[in-house]
mmCIF file of C-alpha atoms in Angstrom:
data_model
loop_
_atom_site.group_PDB
_atom_site.id
_atom_site.type_symbol
_atom_site.label_atom_id
_atom_site.label_comp_id
_atom_site.label_asym_id
_atom_site.label_seq_id
_atom_site.Cartn_x
_atom_site.Cartn_y
_atom_site.Cartn_z
ATOM 1 C CA UNK A 1 24.002 -114.799 120.574
ATOM 2 C CA UNK A 2 23.973 -116.030 116.966
ATOM 3 C CA UNK A 3 20.674 -116.847 115.359
ATOM 4 C CA UNK A 4 19.914 -120.553 115.324
ATOM 5 C CA UNK A 5 20.225 -122.403 112.077
ATOM 6 C CA UNK A 6 17.106 -123.311 110.212
ATOM 7 C CA UNK A 7 16.619 -127.036 110.108
ATOM 8 C CA UNK A 8 17.451 -128.570 106.740
ATOM 9 C CA UNK A 9 14.464 -129.726 104.780
ATOM 10 C CA UNK A 10 13.538 -133.313 105.424
ATOM 11 C CA UNK A 11 10.744 -133.376 102.875
ATOM 12 C CA UNK A 12 11.860 -136.122 100.540
ATOM 13 C CA UNK A 13 8.345 -136.582 99.152
ATOM 14 C CA UNK A 14 8.815 -133.675 96.770
ATOM 15 C CA UNK A 15 12.156 -134.978 95.463
ATOM 16 C CA UNK A 16 11.810 -136.567 92.011
ATOM 17 C CA UNK A 17 12.714 -140.208 91.732
ATOM 18 C CA UNK A 18 15.836 -141.333 89.891
ATOM 19 C CA UNK A 19 19.004 -139.525 88.927
ATOM 20 C CA UNK A 20 17.681 -137.646 85.895
ATOM 21 C CA UNK A 21 16.403 -134.647 87.918
ATOM 22 C CA UNK A 22 19.771 -134.255 89.620
ATOM 23 C CA UNK A 23 21.511 -134.543 86.249
ATOM 24 C CA UNK A 24 19.226 -131.834 84.847
ATOM 25 C CA UNK A 25 20.055 -129.507 87.736
ATOM 26 C CA UNK A 26 23.776 -130.130 87.170
ATOM 27 C CA UNK A 27 23.344 -129.421 83.454
ATOM 28 C CA UNK A 28 21.410 -126.247 84.205
ATOM 29 C CA UNK A 29 24.157 -125.101 86.563
ATOM 30 C CA UNK A 30 26.652 -125.448 83.707
ATOM 31 C CA UNK A 31 24.757 -123.092 81.385
ATOM 32 C CA UNK A 32 26.242 -119.897 82.903
ATOM 33 C CA UNK A 33 29.673 -121.469 82.399
ATOM 34 C CA UNK A 34 28.854 -121.872 78.714
ATOM 35 C CA UNK A 35 28.227 -118.152 78.466
ATOM 36 C CA UNK A 36 31.441 -117.398 80.349
ATOM 37 C CA UNK A 37 33.996 -119.344 78.296
ATOM 38 C CA UNK A 38 32.426 -120.211 74.959
ATOM 39 C CA UNK A 39 33.345 -117.021 73.120
ATOM 40 C CA UNK A 40 36.844 -116.515 74.543
ATOM 41 C CA UNK A 41 38.611 -118.362 71.686
ATOM 42 C CA UNK A 42 36.753 -116.405 68.957
ATOM 43 C CA UNK A 43 37.124 -112.877 70.338
ATOM 44 C CA UNK A 44 39.981 -112.019 67.930
ATOM 45 C CA UNK A 45 37.905 -113.115 64.914
ATOM 46 C CA UNK A 46 34.909 -111.259 66.241
ATOM 47 C CA UNK A 47 37.108 -108.190 66.690
ATOM 48 C CA UNK A 48 38.160 -108.403 63.049
ATOM 49 C CA UNK A 49 34.548 -108.800 61.901
ATOM 50 C CA UNK A 50 33.420 -105.630 63.699
ATOM 51 C CA UNK A 51 36.634 -103.665 63.127
ATOM 52 C CA UNK A 52 34.715 -100.937 61.292
ATOM 53 C CA UNK A 53 32.389 -100.310 64.252
ATOM 54 C CA UNK A 54 33.480 -97.320 66.365
ATOM 55 C CA UNK A 55 34.667 -98.473 69.792
ATOM 56 C CA UNK A 56 34.713 -102.160 68.815
ATOM 57 C CA UNK A 57 38.058 -102.668 70.563
ATOM 58 C CA UNK A 58 36.273 -102.058 73.878
ATOM 59 C CA UNK A 59 32.833 -103.408 72.996
ATOM 60 C CA UNK A 60 33.831 -106.852 71.695
ATOM 61 C CA UNK A 61 35.428 -108.000 74.991
ATOM 62 C CA UNK A 62 32.291 -106.801 76.788
ATOM 63 C CA UNK A 63 30.298 -109.289 74.708
ATOM 64 C CA UNK A 64 32.126 -111.978 76.689
ATOM 65 C CA UNK A 65 31.909 -110.415 80.142
ATOM 66 C CA UNK A 66 28.550 -108.637 80.274
ATOM 67 C CA UNK A 67 26.393 -111.758 80.938
ATOM 68 C CA UNK A 68 28.352 -112.545 84.098
ATOM 69 C CA UNK A 69 28.092 -108.942 85.277
ATOM 70 C CA UNK A 70 24.328 -109.075 84.774
ATOM 71 C CA UNK A 71 24.245 -112.401 86.639
ATOM 72 C CA UNK A 72 26.092 -110.971 89.648
ATOM 73 C CA UNK A 73 23.949 -107.830 89.811
ATOM 74 C CA UNK A 74 20.585 -109.492 89.225
ATOM 75 C CA UNK A 75 20.922 -112.734 91.211
ATOM 76 C CA UNK A 76 19.252 -111.207 94.325
ATOM 77 C CA UNK A 77 16.267 -110.097 92.237
ATOM 78 C CA UNK A 78 16.131 -113.528 90.621
ATOM 79 C CA UNK A 79 15.967 -114.983 94.121
ATOM 80 C CA UNK A 80 12.908 -112.882 94.939
ATOM 81 C CA UNK A 81 11.184 -114.124 91.775
ATOM 82 C CA UNK A 82 12.162 -117.713 92.589
ATOM 83 C CA UNK A 83 10.364 -117.479 95.936
ATOM 84 C CA UNK A 84 7.342 -115.661 94.522
ATOM 85 C CA UNK A 85 6.829 -117.359 91.155
ATOM 86 C CA UNK A 86 8.153 -120.819 91.941
ATOM 87 C CA UNK A 87 11.465 -122.557 91.312
ATOM 88 C CA UNK A 88 10.483 -125.001 88.594
ATOM 89 C CA UNK A 89 8.388 -122.561 86.586
ATOM 90 C CA UNK A 90 11.105 -119.907 86.536
ATOM 91 C CA UNK A 91 13.849 -122.423 85.704
ATOM 92 C CA UNK A 92 11.974 -123.756 82.676
ATOM 93 C CA UNK A 93 11.137 -120.285 81.369
ATOM 94 C CA UNK A 94 14.663 -118.967 81.935
ATOM 95 C CA UNK A 95 16.249 -122.001 80.241
ATOM 96 C CA UNK A 96 14.112 -121.517 77.137
ATOM 97 C CA UNK A 97 14.825 -117.767 77.051
ATOM 98 C CA UNK A 98 18.522 -118.505 77.536
ATOM 99 C CA UNK A 99 18.458 -120.389 74.245
ATOM 100 C CA UNK A 100 16.527 -117.631 72.458
ATOM 101 C CA UNK A 101 18.758 -114.808 73.681
ATOM 102 C CA UNK A 102 21.939 -116.871 73.376
ATOM 103 C CA UNK A 103 21.415 -117.716 69.709
ATOM 104 C CA UNK A 104 20.224 -114.194 68.823
ATOM 105 C CA UNK A 105 23.692 -113.072 67.590
ATOM 106 C CA UNK A 106 23.342 -115.613 64.773
ATOM 107 C CA UNK A 107 20.652 -113.381 63.284
ATOM 108 C CA UNK A 108 21.929 -109.968 64.391
ATOM 109 C CA UNK A 109 24.300 -107.807 62.359
ATOM 110 C CA UNK A 110 24.718 -104.964 64.837
ATOM 111 C CA UNK A 111 27.355 -105.192 67.572
ATOM 112 C CA UNK A 112 25.192 -103.023 69.826
ATOM 113 C CA UNK A 113 22.201 -105.331 69.351
ATOM 114 C CA UNK A 114 24.432 -108.307 70.160
ATOM 115 C CA UNK A 115 25.443 -106.574 73.409
ATOM 116 C CA UNK A 116 21.777 -106.168 74.334
ATOM 117 C CA UNK A 117 21.172 -109.862 73.659
ATOM 118 C CA UNK A 118 24.128 -110.714 75.890
ATOM 119 C CA UNK A 119 22.671 -108.672 78.745
ATOM 120 C CA UNK A 120 19.451 -110.655 78.350
ATOM 121 C CA UNK A 121 21.505 -113.865 78.454
ATOM 122 C CA UNK A 122 22.931 -112.715 81.801
ATOM 123 C CA UNK A 123 19.429 -112.102 83.153
ATOM 124 C CA UNK A 124 18.424 -115.639 82.137
ATOM 125 C CA UNK A 125 21.617 -117.010 83.712
ATOM 126 C CA UNK A 126 20.823 -115.287 87.018
ATOM 127 C CA UNK A 127 17.433 -117.026 87.125
ATOM 128 C CA UNK A 128 18.880 -120.409 86.074
ATOM 129 C CA UNK A 129 21.749 -120.372 88.567
ATOM 130 C CA UNK A 130 19.576 -119.281 91.479
ATOM 131 C CA UNK A 131 16.756 -121.693 90.651
ATOM 132 C CA UNK A 132 19.057 -124.706 90.196
ATOM 133 C CA UNK A 133 20.846 -124.150 93.507
ATOM 134 C CA UNK A 134 17.546 -123.523 95.286
ATOM 135 C CA UNK A 135 16.005 -126.716 93.879
ATOM 136 C CA UNK A 136 18.980 -128.749 95.088
ATOM 137 C CA UNK A 137 18.248 -127.389 98.551
ATOM 138 C CA UNK A 138 14.526 -128.147 98.158
ATOM 139 C CA UNK A 139 14.842 -131.703 96.872
ATOM 140 C CA UNK A 140 17.624 -133.011 99.088
ATOM 141 C CA UNK A 141 18.816 -132.701 102.672
ATOM 142 C CA UNK A 142 21.749 -133.609 104.871
ATOM 143 C CA UNK A 143 24.722 -135.430 103.380
ATOM 144 C CA UNK A 144 22.989 -135.989 100.036
ATOM 145 C CA UNK A 145 22.394 -132.266 99.618
ATOM 146 C CA UNK A 146 26.023 -131.503 100.458
ATOM 147 C CA UNK A 147 27.145 -134.094 97.921
ATOM 148 C CA UNK A 148 25.035 -132.608 95.131
ATOM 149 C CA UNK A 149 26.198 -129.064 95.917
ATOM 150 C CA UNK A 150 29.805 -130.273 95.705
ATOM 151 C CA UNK A 151 28.967 -132.112 92.478
ATOM 152 C CA UNK A 152 27.603 -128.839 91.120
ATOM 153 C CA UNK A 153 31.062 -127.359 91.645
ATOM 154 C CA UNK A 154 32.783 -130.284 89.949
ATOM 155 C CA UNK A 155 30.452 -130.297 86.947
ATOM 156 C CA UNK A 156 30.927 -126.590 86.400
ATOM 157 C CA UNK A 157 34.719 -127.005 86.533
ATOM 158 C CA UNK A 158 34.765 -129.858 84.052
ATOM 159 C CA UNK A 159 32.299 -128.195 81.689
ATOM 160 C CA UNK A 160 34.450 -125.055 81.511
ATOM 161 C CA UNK A 161 37.232 -126.968 79.795
ATOM 162 C CA UNK A 162 34.791 -128.730 77.473
ATOM 163 C CA UNK A 163 33.020 -125.514 76.444
ATOM 164 C CA UNK A 164 36.314 -123.729 75.881
ATOM 165 C CA UNK A 165 37.466 -126.469 73.505
ATOM 166 C CA UNK A 166 34.099 -126.580 71.721
ATOM 167 C CA UNK A 167 34.100 -122.816 71.329
ATOM 168 C CA UNK A 168 37.534 -122.940 69.723
ATOM 169 C CA UNK A 169 36.577 -125.797 67.400
ATOM 170 C CA UNK A 170 33.355 -124.149 66.231
ATOM 171 C CA UNK A 171 35.034 -120.766 65.982
ATOM 172 C CA UNK A 172 37.467 -122.172 63.456
ATOM 173 C CA UNK A 173 34.591 -122.230 60.962
ATOM 174 C CA UNK A 174 33.038 -118.858 61.782
ATOM 175 C CA UNK A 175 33.142 -116.382 64.661
ATOM 176 C CA UNK A 176 29.378 -116.765 65.194
ATOM 177 C CA UNK A 177 29.248 -120.576 65.086
ATOM 178 C CA UNK A 178 29.744 -121.059 68.871
ATOM 179 C CA UNK A 179 26.431 -119.270 69.506
ATOM 180 C CA UNK A 180 24.634 -122.368 68.204
ATOM 181 C CA UNK A 181 25.535 -124.166 71.446
ATOM 182 C CA UNK A 182 23.102 -121.939 73.321
ATOM 183 C CA UNK A 183 20.315 -123.882 71.614
ATOM 184 C CA UNK A 184 20.919 -126.631 74.187
ATOM 185 C CA UNK A 185 18.490 -124.699 76.375
ATOM 186 C CA UNK A 186 15.649 -125.644 74.012
ATOM 187 C CA UNK A 187 16.511 -129.305 74.593
ATOM 188 C CA UNK A 188 16.771 -129.018 78.363
ATOM 189 C CA UNK A 189 13.624 -126.954 79.020
ATOM 190 C CA UNK A 190 11.017 -129.576 77.982
ATOM 191 C CA UNK A 191 12.899 -132.344 79.780
ATOM 192 C CA UNK A 192 12.973 -130.208 82.925
ATOM 193 C CA UNK A 193 9.235 -129.580 82.610
ATOM 194 C CA UNK A 194 8.591 -133.313 82.417
ATOM 195 C CA UNK A 195 11.087 -134.626 84.949
ATOM 196 C CA UNK A 196 11.267 -132.035 87.736
ATOM 197 C CA UNK A 197 8.557 -131.933 90.373
ATOM 198 C CA UNK A 198 7.260 -128.818 92.080
ATOM 199 C CA UNK A 199 8.835 -128.703 95.548
ATOM 200 C CA UNK A 200 6.741 -128.102 98.648
ATOM 201 C CA UNK A 201 7.839 -127.052 102.132
ATOM 202 C CA UNK A 202 8.257 -129.798 104.683
ATOM 203 C CA UNK A 203 5.819 -128.027 107.035
ATOM 204 C CA UNK A 204 3.185 -127.330 104.368
ATOM 205 C CA UNK A 205 0.543 -128.905 106.613
ATOM 206 C CA UNK A 206 1.267 -126.486 109.450
ATOM 207 C CA UNK A 207 1.299 -123.141 107.621
ATOM 208 C CA UNK A 208 -0.121 -121.699 104.459
ATOM 209 C CA UNK A 209 1.981 -120.452 101.572
ATOM 210 C CA UNK A 210 0.799 -116.908 102.315
ATOM 211 C CA UNK A 211 2.057 -117.126 105.880
ATOM 212 C CA UNK A 212 5.399 -118.444 104.649
ATOM 213 C CA UNK A 213 5.811 -115.550 102.257
ATOM 214 C CA UNK A 214 4.920 -112.940 104.903
ATOM 215 C CA UNK A 215 7.428 -114.239 107.425
ATOM 216 C CA UNK A 216 10.350 -111.788 107.714
ATOM 217 C CA UNK A 217 13.449 -112.693 105.723
ATOM 218 C CA UNK A 218 16.369 -113.691 108.017
ATOM 219 C CA UNK A 219 18.560 -110.701 107.193
ATOM 220 C CA UNK A 220 20.944 -111.164 110.118
ATOM 221 C CA UNK A 221 21.477 -114.832 109.345
ATOM 222 C CA UNK A 222 22.395 -114.124 105.744
ATOM 223 C CA UNK A 223 24.421 -110.945 106.303
ATOM 224 C CA UNK A 224 27.163 -112.808 108.139
ATOM 225 C CA UNK A 225 27.421 -115.691 105.687
ATOM 226 C CA UNK A 226 27.386 -113.305 102.702
ATOM 227 C CA UNK A 227 30.269 -111.279 104.166
ATOM 228 C CA UNK A 228 32.157 -114.496 104.862
ATOM 229 C CA UNK A 229 31.409 -115.658 101.319
ATOM 230 C CA UNK A 230 32.736 -112.409 99.870
ATOM 231 C CA UNK A 231 36.023 -112.908 101.729
ATOM 232 C CA UNK A 232 36.126 -116.596 100.829
ATOM 233 C CA UNK A 233 35.523 -115.816 97.169
ATOM 234 C CA UNK A 234 38.491 -113.423 97.104
ATOM 235 C CA UNK A 235 40.601 -116.301 98.444
ATOM 236 C CA UNK A 236 39.001 -118.574 95.862
ATOM 237 C CA UNK A 237 39.853 -116.316 92.910
ATOM 238 C CA UNK A 238 43.389 -115.386 94.000
ATOM 239 C CA UNK A 239 45.269 -118.235 92.318
ATOM 240 C CA UNK A 240 43.580 -118.134 88.903
ATOM 241 C CA UNK A 241 43.882 -114.349 88.816
ATOM 242 C CA UNK A 242 47.541 -114.232 89.864
ATOM 243 C CA UNK A 243 49.084 -117.447 88.529
ATOM 244 C CA UNK A 244 50.260 -116.080 85.173
ATOM 245 C CA UNK A 245 51.973 -113.164 86.930
ATOM 246 C CA UNK A 246 53.626 -115.417 89.504
ATOM 247 C CA UNK A 247 54.966 -117.591 86.690
ATOM 248 C CA UNK A 248 56.185 -114.494 84.881
ATOM 249 C CA UNK A 249 58.108 -113.478 88.021
ATOM 250 C CA UNK A 250 59.895 -116.832 87.771
ATOM 251 C CA UNK A 251 60.738 -116.171 84.132
ATOM 252 C CA UNK A 252 58.147 -118.610 82.773
ATOM 253 C CA UNK A 253 56.231 -116.972 79.928
ATOM 254 C CA UNK A 254 55.294 -119.954 77.761
ATOM 255 C CA UNK A 255 51.546 -120.132 77.245
ATOM 256 C CA UNK A 256 51.797 -123.922 77.244
ATOM 257 C CA UNK A 257 53.447 -123.919 80.677
ATOM 258 C CA UNK A 258 50.885 -121.466 82.026
ATOM 259 C CA UNK A 259 48.038 -123.599 80.676
ATOM 260 C CA UNK A 260 49.597 -126.736 82.176
ATOM 261 C CA UNK A 261 49.959 -125.216 85.642
ATOM 262 C CA UNK A 262 46.410 -123.847 85.455
ATOM 263 C CA UNK A 263 45.111 -127.291 84.496
ATOM 264 C CA UNK A 264 46.875 -128.844 87.504
ATOM 265 C CA UNK A 265 45.343 -126.197 89.781
ATOM 266 C CA UNK A 266 41.911 -126.866 88.279
ATOM 267 C CA UNK A 267 42.257 -130.589 88.893
ATOM 268 C CA UNK A 268 43.177 -129.813 92.510
ATOM 269 C CA UNK A 269 39.962 -127.781 92.844
ATOM 270 C CA UNK A 270 37.926 -130.765 91.683
ATOM 271 C CA UNK A 271 39.870 -133.012 94.072
ATOM 272 C CA UNK A 272 39.027 -130.651 96.916
ATOM 273 C CA UNK A 273 35.327 -130.923 96.102
ATOM 274 C CA UNK A 274 35.612 -134.721 96.073
ATOM 275 C CA UNK A 275 37.342 -134.662 99.453
ATOM 276 C CA UNK A 276 34.556 -132.450 100.805
ATOM 277 C CA UNK A 277 31.955 -135.113 100.005
ATOM 278 C CA UNK A 278 33.975 -137.768 101.880
ATOM 279 C CA UNK A 279 34.383 -135.835 105.109
ATOM 280 C CA UNK A 280 32.156 -136.257 108.125
ATOM 281 C CA UNK A 281 29.487 -133.548 108.604
ATOM 282 C CA UNK A 282 31.453 -132.037 111.497
ATOM 283 C CA UNK A 283 34.671 -131.689 109.487
ATOM 284 C CA UNK A 284 32.811 -130.715 106.318
ATOM 285 C CA UNK A 285 31.660 -127.432 107.835
ATOM 286 C CA UNK A 286 34.849 -126.598 109.762
ATOM 287 C CA UNK A 287 35.693 -123.424 107.853
ATOM 288 C CA UNK A 288 38.751 -122.388 109.942
ATOM 289 C CA UNK A 289 40.533 -125.583 108.869
ATOM 290 C CA UNK A 290 39.633 -124.962 105.224
ATOM 291 C CA UNK A 291 40.911 -121.380 105.354
ATOM 292 C CA UNK A 292 44.073 -122.602 107.087
ATOM 293 C CA UNK A 293 44.679 -125.036 104.216
ATOM 294 C CA UNK A 294 44.249 -122.200 101.696
ATOM 295 C CA UNK A 295 46.649 -120.043 103.717
ATOM 296 C CA UNK A 296 49.242 -122.830 103.759
ATOM 297 C CA UNK A 297 49.086 -122.919 99.978
ATOM 298 C CA UNK A 298 49.555 -119.156 99.795
ATOM 299 C CA UNK A 299 52.610 -119.388 102.062
ATOM 300 C CA UNK A 300 54.202 -122.051 99.876
ATOM 301 C CA UNK A 301 53.566 -119.961 96.791
ATOM 302 C CA UNK A 302 54.969 -116.873 98.502
ATOM 303 C CA UNK A 303 58.240 -118.622 99.354
ATOM 304 C CA UNK A 304 58.506 -120.357 95.990
ATOM 305 C CA UNK A 305 61.773 -119.716 94.156
ATOM 306 C CA UNK A 306 61.060 -122.262 91.468
ATOM 307 C CA UNK A 307 58.251 -123.938 89.568
ATOM 308 C CA UNK A 308 57.907 -127.140 91.691
ATOM 309 C CA UNK A 309 57.252 -125.274 94.949
ATOM 310 C CA UNK A 310 54.908 -122.834 93.216
ATOM 311 C CA UNK A 311 52.872 -125.689 91.756
ATOM 312 C CA UNK A 312 52.842 -127.498 95.115
ATOM 313 C CA UNK A 313 51.530 -124.359 96.824
ATOM 314 C CA UNK A 314 48.890 -123.886 94.132
ATOM 315 C CA UNK A 315 47.730 -127.497 94.526
ATOM 316 C CA UNK A 316 47.446 -127.158 98.313
ATOM 317 C CA UNK A 317 45.583 -123.869 97.973
ATOM 318 C CA UNK A 318 43.225 -125.169 95.285
ATOM 319 C CA UNK A 319 42.380 -128.303 97.237
ATOM 320 C CA UNK A 320 41.366 -125.902 99.981
ATOM 321 C CA UNK A 321 39.310 -123.686 97.669
ATOM 322 C CA UNK A 322 37.689 -126.780 96.162
ATOM 323 C CA UNK A 323 36.436 -127.575 99.656
ATOM 324 C CA UNK A 324 35.680 -123.932 100.420
ATOM 325 C CA UNK A 325 32.987 -123.316 97.799
ATOM 326 C CA UNK A 326 30.671 -126.222 98.734
ATOM 327 C CA UNK A 327 31.345 -125.528 102.411
ATOM 328 C CA UNK A 328 30.177 -121.924 102.036
ATOM 329 C CA UNK A 329 27.107 -122.720 99.971
ATOM 330 C CA UNK A 330 25.968 -125.548 102.256
ATOM 331 C CA UNK A 331 26.494 -123.288 105.268
ATOM 332 C CA UNK A 332 24.249 -120.701 103.623
ATOM 333 C CA UNK A 333 21.676 -123.320 102.659
ATOM 334 C CA UNK A 334 21.422 -124.568 106.237
ATOM 335 C CA UNK A 335 20.414 -121.082 107.361
ATOM 336 C CA UNK A 336 17.432 -120.893 105.032
ATOM 337 C CA UNK A 337 13.932 -122.262 105.282
ATOM 338 C CA UNK A 338 11.910 -123.164 102.225
ATOM 339 C CA UNK A 339 10.174 -119.788 101.822
ATOM 340 C CA UNK A 340 13.495 -117.894 102.001
ATOM 341 C CA UNK A 341 15.709 -120.193 99.985
ATOM 342 C CA UNK A 342 15.461 -118.439 96.622
ATOM 343 C CA UNK A 343 16.225 -114.985 98.027
ATOM 344 C CA UNK A 344 18.993 -116.376 100.200
ATOM 345 C CA UNK A 345 20.683 -118.183 97.326
ATOM 346 C CA UNK A 346 20.351 -115.095 95.157
ATOM 347 C CA UNK A 347 22.156 -113.002 97.751
ATOM 348 C CA UNK A 348 24.802 -115.678 98.235
ATOM 349 C CA UNK A 349 25.424 -115.911 94.480
ATOM 350 C CA UNK A 350 25.766 -112.137 94.207
ATOM 351 C CA UNK A 351 28.213 -112.062 97.131
ATOM 352 C CA UNK A 352 30.336 -114.782 95.615
ATOM 353 C CA UNK A 353 30.436 -113.348 92.106
ATOM 354 C CA UNK A 354 31.222 -109.860 93.405
ATOM 355 C CA UNK A 355 34.702 -111.099 94.226
ATOM 356 C CA UNK A 356 35.470 -111.698 90.537
ATOM 357 C CA UNK A 357 36.139 -107.972 90.271
ATOM 358 C CA UNK A 358 37.453 -107.353 93.795
ATOM 359 C CA UNK A 359 40.058 -110.146 93.796
ATOM 360 C CA UNK A 360 42.371 -108.445 91.278
ATOM 361 C CA UNK A 361 42.079 -105.143 93.168
ATOM 362 C CA UNK A 362 42.770 -106.795 96.533
ATOM 363 C CA UNK A 363 45.935 -108.462 95.257
ATOM 364 C CA UNK A 364 47.224 -105.423 93.387
ATOM 365 C CA UNK A 365 49.142 -103.858 96.346
ATOM 366 C CA UNK A 366 50.990 -107.150 96.859
ATOM 367 C CA UNK A 367 52.813 -106.669 93.560
ATOM 368 C CA UNK A 368 54.245 -103.126 93.508
ATOM 369 C CA UNK A 369 56.646 -104.130 90.771
ATOM 370 C CA UNK A 370 53.734 -104.838 88.434
ATOM 371 C CA UNK A 371 53.301 -102.270 85.693
ATOM 372 C CA UNK A 372 49.976 -100.440 85.901
ATOM 373 C CA UNK A 373 48.959 -101.684 82.466
ATOM 374 C CA UNK A 374 47.016 -104.587 83.824
ATOM 375 C CA UNK A 375 43.338 -103.702 83.925
ATOM 376 C CA UNK A 376 41.557 -105.260 86.891
ATOM 377 C CA UNK A 377 38.222 -106.008 85.302
ATOM 378 C CA UNK A 378 35.321 -108.317 85.631
ATOM 379 C CA UNK A 379 36.735 -110.456 82.830
ATOM 380 C CA UNK A 380 39.630 -111.592 85.005
ATOM 381 C CA UNK A 381 39.334 -115.315 85.513
ATOM 382 C CA UNK A 382 35.769 -115.805 86.585
ATOM 383 C CA UNK A 383 35.316 -119.389 87.699
ATOM 384 C CA UNK A 384 32.530 -121.496 86.433
ATOM 385 C CA UNK A 385 29.733 -121.456 88.444
ATOM 386 C CA UNK A 386 28.417 -120.457 90.063
ATOM 387 C CA UNK A 387 28.928 -121.666 90.717
ATOM 388 C CA UNK A 388 31.685 -121.592 89.790
ATOM 389 C CA UNK A 389 35.011 -123.085 90.676
ATOM 390 C CA UNK A 390 38.095 -121.543 89.248
ATOM 391 C CA UNK A 391 38.722 -124.029 86.550
ATOM 392 C CA UNK A 392 41.211 -123.775 83.797
ATOM 393 C CA UNK A 393 40.765 -121.158 81.126
ATOM 394 C CA UNK A 394 39.923 -117.667 82.297
ATOM 395 C CA UNK A 395 36.218 -117.429 82.747
ATOM 396 C CA UNK A 396 34.397 -114.281 82.061
ATOM 397 C CA UNK A 397 32.751 -112.784 84.952
#
């Protein structure tokens, strides 16, 4: 018999008034996206700058991908710290450190030192992502919580395109110029300290904080949802990972056409998240229907003998994946009580981001005609957020 769901928090007294706190949590959720896409346009110039460094051909791309790898590996540990140290305190500290570590390459001349700073950025991102998602669960409940979790997906998708464009524009001046954007953390941290309240459990009058911490973590509850999330994330990543190769099979190699189709798929992901917020609670958490919609899109893409049917299948699939991400995260959130929420969200984040490397490997046998030159790596189209919906340009992960 499955374990009963934990009741969603109904403690609205700890939720800050106004929309600024929610906006700050959305902005914080976009910071890992900044690290994922910002440097992609300047990698060639960075490669030229460090051409004399032994192994730079391999090390420079890692500058882009290593923060997301650190995020995926360290999110569970960040969740433990969130529950022990406190959500707000850790979020503020991590946001400030994100700015310090993120701008460090502006002052560093060594490629190896820059790599170390990027690992530290990933550690800060793990704390930020876990704390932001946990605070959404703490502050809000029911339909409003579901709406903000879906909005988190949409904001991350939209910000990916914006950061990619900004990175390219700043990179036109100098390969290191995009690193200045990390300083936004120094602007957000003091506003977070002033505007976010410290959340308290709804049953704080019935049990002490010590008792809440000592209560066993619901391992069985989270194991199932994390396994489901891992499978769902592979479905989620399939289209952004494979689209360029599917277009190539149709004889379409223009980068403009590939970018256009990817943009349409990204818009469909956002549309799916919007649809999720408009559904009734019963339909919103009906995962079999969501997976069936994704499967229908895959079938259309599989039978596609031309661009229109391929795009139609991608749109259907991405509407489904746009609904899938908030559906999975809200399902996980509903299984967690206040004292477990940080650890639970850390595990969920790690499960989801693990698929950024497994999705290319899972789809590899489906294309035996593909030359073995394609390296399935963590840099293959990591979606934003967390987060992270598979928006537009390939996101490091």
